[in-house]
Coordinates of C-alpha atoms in Angstrom, one line a residue:
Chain A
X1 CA 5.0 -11.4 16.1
X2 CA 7.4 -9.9 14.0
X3 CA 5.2 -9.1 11.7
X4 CA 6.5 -9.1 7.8
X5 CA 10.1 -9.2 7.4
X6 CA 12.3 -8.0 4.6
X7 CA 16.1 -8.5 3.4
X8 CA 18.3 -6.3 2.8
X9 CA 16.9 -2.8 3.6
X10 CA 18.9 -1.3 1.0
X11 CA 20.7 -2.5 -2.3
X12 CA 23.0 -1.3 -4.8
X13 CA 23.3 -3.4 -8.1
X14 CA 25.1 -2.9 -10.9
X15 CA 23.4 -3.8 -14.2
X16 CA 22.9 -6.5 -15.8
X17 CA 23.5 -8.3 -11.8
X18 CA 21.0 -10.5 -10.4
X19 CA 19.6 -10.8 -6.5
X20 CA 16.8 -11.9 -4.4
X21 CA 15.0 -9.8 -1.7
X22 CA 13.8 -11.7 1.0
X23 CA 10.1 -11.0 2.6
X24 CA 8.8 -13.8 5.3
X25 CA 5.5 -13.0 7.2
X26 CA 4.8 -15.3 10.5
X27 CA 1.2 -14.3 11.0
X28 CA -0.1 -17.4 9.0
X29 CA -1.4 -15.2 6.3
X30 CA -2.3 -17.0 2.8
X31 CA -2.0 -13.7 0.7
X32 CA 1.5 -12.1 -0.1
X33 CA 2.2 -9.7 -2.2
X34 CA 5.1 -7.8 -3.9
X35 CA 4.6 -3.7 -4.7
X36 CA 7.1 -1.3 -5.9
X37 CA 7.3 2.7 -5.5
X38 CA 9.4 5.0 -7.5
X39 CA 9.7 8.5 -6.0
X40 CA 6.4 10.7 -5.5
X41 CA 4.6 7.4 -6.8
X42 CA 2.2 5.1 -5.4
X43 CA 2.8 1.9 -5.0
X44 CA 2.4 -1.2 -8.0
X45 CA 2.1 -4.6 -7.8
X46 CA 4.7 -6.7 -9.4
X47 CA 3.3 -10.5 -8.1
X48 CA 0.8 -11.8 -5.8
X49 CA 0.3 -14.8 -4.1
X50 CA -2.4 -16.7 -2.7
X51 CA -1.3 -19.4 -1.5
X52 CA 1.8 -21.6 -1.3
X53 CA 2.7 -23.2 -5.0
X54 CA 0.4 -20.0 -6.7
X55 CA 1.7 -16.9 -8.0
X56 CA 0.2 -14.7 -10.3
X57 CA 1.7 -11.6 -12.1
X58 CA 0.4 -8.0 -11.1
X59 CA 0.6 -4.4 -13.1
X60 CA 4.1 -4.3 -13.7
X61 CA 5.7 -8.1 -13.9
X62 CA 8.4 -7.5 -16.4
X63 CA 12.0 -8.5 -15.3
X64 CA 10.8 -9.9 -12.0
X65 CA 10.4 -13.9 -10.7
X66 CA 8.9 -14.8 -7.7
X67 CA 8.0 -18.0 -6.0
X68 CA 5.6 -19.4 -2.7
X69 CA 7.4 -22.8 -1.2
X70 CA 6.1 -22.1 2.0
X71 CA 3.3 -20.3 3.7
X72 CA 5.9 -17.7 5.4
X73 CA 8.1 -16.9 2.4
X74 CA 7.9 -15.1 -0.4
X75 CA 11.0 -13.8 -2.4
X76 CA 11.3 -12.1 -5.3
X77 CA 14.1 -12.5 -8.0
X78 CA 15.6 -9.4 -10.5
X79 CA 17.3 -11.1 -13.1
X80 CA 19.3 -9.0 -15.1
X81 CA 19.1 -5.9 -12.5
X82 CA 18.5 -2.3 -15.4
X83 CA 18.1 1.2 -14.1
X84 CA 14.2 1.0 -14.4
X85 CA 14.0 -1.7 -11.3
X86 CA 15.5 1.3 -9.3
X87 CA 13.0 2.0 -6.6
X88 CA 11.6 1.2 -3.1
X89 CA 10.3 -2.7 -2.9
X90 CA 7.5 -3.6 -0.5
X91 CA 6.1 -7.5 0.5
X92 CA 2.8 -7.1 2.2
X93 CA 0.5 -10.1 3.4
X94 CA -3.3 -10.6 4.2
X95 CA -5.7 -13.3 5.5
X96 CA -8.1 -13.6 2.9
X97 CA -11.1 -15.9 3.5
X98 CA -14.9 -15.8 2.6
X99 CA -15.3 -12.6 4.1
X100 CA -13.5 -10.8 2.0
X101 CA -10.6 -8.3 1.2
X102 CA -8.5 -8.3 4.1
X103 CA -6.1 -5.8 5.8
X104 CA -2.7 -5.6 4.0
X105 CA 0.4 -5.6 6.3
X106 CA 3.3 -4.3 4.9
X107 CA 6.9 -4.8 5.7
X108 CA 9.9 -1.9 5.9
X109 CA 10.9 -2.0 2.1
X110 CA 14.1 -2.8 0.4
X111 CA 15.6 0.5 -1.1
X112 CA 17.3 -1.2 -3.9
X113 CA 19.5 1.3 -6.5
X114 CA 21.1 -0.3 -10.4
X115 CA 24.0 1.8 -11.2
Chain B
X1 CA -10.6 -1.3 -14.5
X2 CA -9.7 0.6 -10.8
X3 CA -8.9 4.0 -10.1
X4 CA -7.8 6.1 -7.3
X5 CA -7.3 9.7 -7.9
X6 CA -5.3 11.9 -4.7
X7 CA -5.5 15.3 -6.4
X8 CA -3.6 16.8 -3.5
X9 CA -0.3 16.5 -4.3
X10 CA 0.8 18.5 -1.3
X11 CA -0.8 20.2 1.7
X12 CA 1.1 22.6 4.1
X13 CA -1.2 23.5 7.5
X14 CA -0.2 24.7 10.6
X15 CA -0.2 22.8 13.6
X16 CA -3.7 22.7 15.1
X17 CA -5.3 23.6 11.9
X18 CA -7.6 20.9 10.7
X19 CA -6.7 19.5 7.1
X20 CA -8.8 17.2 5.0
X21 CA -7.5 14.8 2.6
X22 CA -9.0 13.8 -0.9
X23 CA -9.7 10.7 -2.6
X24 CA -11.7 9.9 -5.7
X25 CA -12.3 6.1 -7.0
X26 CA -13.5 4.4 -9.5
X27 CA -14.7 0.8 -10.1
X28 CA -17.2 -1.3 -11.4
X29 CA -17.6 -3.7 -8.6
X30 CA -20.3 -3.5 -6.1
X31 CA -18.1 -4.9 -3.5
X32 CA -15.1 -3.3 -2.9
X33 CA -12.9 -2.0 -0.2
X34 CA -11.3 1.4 0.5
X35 CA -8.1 1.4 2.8
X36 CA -6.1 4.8 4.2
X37 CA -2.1 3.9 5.0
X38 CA 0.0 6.5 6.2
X39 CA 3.9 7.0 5.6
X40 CA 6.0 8.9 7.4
X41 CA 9.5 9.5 6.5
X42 CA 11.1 6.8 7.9
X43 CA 9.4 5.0 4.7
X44 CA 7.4 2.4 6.2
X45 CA 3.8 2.0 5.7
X46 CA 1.2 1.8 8.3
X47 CA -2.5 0.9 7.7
X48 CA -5.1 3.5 9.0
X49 CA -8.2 2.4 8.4
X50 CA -10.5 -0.1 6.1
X51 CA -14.4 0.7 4.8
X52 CA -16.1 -1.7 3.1
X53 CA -18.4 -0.3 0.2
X54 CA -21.6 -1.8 2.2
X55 CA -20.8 0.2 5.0
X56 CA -21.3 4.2 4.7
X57 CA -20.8 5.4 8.1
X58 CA -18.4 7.6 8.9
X59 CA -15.9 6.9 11.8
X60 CA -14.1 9.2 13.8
X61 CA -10.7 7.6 15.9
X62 CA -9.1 10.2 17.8
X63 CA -8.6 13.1 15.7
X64 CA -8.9 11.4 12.8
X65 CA -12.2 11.0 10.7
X66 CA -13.4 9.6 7.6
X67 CA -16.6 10.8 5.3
X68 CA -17.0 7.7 2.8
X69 CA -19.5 8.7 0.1
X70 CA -20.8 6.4 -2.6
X71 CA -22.9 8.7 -4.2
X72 CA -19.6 10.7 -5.3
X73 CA -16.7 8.4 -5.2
X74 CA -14.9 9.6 -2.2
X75 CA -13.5 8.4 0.6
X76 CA -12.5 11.2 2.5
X77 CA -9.7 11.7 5.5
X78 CA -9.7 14.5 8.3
X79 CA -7.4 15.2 10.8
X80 CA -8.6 17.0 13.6
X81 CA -6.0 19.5 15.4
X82 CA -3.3 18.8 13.4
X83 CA 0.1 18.2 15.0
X84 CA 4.0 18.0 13.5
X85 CA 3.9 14.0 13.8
X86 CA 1.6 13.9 11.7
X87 CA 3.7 14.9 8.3
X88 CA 3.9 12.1 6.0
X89 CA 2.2 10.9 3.0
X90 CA -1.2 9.5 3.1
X91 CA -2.2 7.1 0.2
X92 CA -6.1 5.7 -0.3
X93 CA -6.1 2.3 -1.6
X94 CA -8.9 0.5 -3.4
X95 CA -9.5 -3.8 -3.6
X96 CA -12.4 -5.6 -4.5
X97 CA -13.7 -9.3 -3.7
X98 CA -11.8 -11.4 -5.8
X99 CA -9.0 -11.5 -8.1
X100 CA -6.5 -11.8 -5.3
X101 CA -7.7 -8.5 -3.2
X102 CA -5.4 -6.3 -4.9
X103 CA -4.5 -3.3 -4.3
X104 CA -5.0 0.1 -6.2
X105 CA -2.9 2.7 -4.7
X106 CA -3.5 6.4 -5.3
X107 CA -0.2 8.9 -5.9
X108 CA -0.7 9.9 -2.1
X109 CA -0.8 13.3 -0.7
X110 CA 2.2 14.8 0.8
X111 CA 1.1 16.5 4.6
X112 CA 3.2 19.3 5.7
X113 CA 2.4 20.1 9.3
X114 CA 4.9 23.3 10.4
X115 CA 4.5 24.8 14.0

C-alpha cells in the first residue's frame, strides 16, 4: 500500500496561473479530504469528500474546485492562483462507516508558492 | 462550533526530561473524537493516537502517554524520557459523528528536544 499519494511536492505559480494537485489514496477509503497550512498554523480544510460524485466545501473554500470521479482520486483545482493560496496543501482519507469518526491518513503535502 | 486550543506554542526540554503537551477543546457534541499527529520536519504528518469521548482511560505506548479528561476539556500528551527524534510539532485534532468527520486542528506545539 502506498498509502495517499500527492503531485507535485512543490509548486511555484505565478498569479493569476491555474493548476491541479494531484492526491490518489489506494486503501479503499470513502472519505477524502483537502487541508491547508500556512506557517506556524494548523491545518484548515478547504473540501471534503465522502464519497465518489459528493463534495462539500470546508472552512476556507474560496478560490478552490475540487471533484471525486473515482474512489482513489481526489484533485483539487486553484483557479486564478493569488498570494493568499501560498502555503503547504495536504489530501488525507478515512474509512468512515457506522462506527464512527475514523483515523485520517495524510499524504506528504504539496508546498505550493504564487509569486 | 469546535475548538482546540494548544497554548504551548513552544517547548525546549532536554533529552531525557519528561515534557507534557497541552490541549484544551470545545464542543457541543457528546460524541466526538480527539486525535494526536505528530510532524517532524520533514513536513509530513503522522497519526499518534485516537480517543473516543466514551472512552476515558488513559493509555500509555512506549514512552508516550495520554490523560484524556472530560471533566476539563483536555486531552493531554506525555512523553516519557524524552529523546532528539522526538522534535517536531505536535497538533491535537478534534471530529465528531457526522458532518463528514472533520477535522479541527489546534496551532500545534513546537518540541525542542536539545542533548
Amino acid at each position: 500500500n502506498a498509502g495517499v499519494t500527492q503531485t507535485p511536492k512543490f509548486r511555484i505559480l505565478k498569479i493569476g496561473q491555474s493548476m491541479t494537485l494531484q492526491c490518489t489514496q489506494d486503501m479503499n477509503h470513502n472519505y477524502m479530504y483537502w487541508y491547508r497550512q500556512d506557517p506556524g498554523m494548523g491545518l484548515k480544510l478547504i473540501y471534503y469528500s465522502v464519497g465518489a460524485g459528493i463534495t462539500d466545501k470546508g472552512e476556507v473554500p474560496n478560490g478552490y474546485n475540487v471533484s471525486r470521479s473515482t474512489t482513489e482520486d481526489f484533485p483539487l483545482r486553484l483557479e486564478l492562483a493569488a498570494p493568499s493560496q501560498t502555503s503547504v496543501y495536504f489530501c488525507a482519507s478515512s474509512y468512515t462507516g457506522t462506527s464512527g469518526a475514523d483515523t485520517q491518513y495524510f499524504g506528504p503535502g504539496t508546498r505550493l508558492t504564487v509569486l | 462550533a469546535q475548538k482546540v486550543t494548544q497554548a504551548q506554542t513552544e517547548i525546549s526540554v532536554v533529552e531525557k526530561e519528561d515534557v507534557t503537551l497541552d490541549c484544551v477543546y470545545e464542543t457541543r457534541d457528546t460524541t466526538y473524537y480527539l486525535f494526536w499527529y505528530k510532524q517532524p520536519p520533514s513536513g509530513e504528518l503522522v497519526f499518534l493516537i485516537r480517543r473516543n469521548s466514551f472512552d476515558e482511560q488513559n493509555e500509555i505506548s512506549g514512552r508516550y502517554s495520554w490523560n484524556f479528561q472530560k471533566s476539563t476539556s483536555s486531552f493531554n500528551f506525555t512523553i516519557t524520557a524524552s529523546q532528539v527524534v522526538d522534535s517536531a510539532v505536535y497538533f491535537c485534532a478534534l471530529s465528531f459523528t457526522g458532518g463528514g468527520n472533520k477535522l479541527t486542528f489546534g496551532t500545534g506545539t513546537q518540541l525542542k528536544v536539545e542533548l
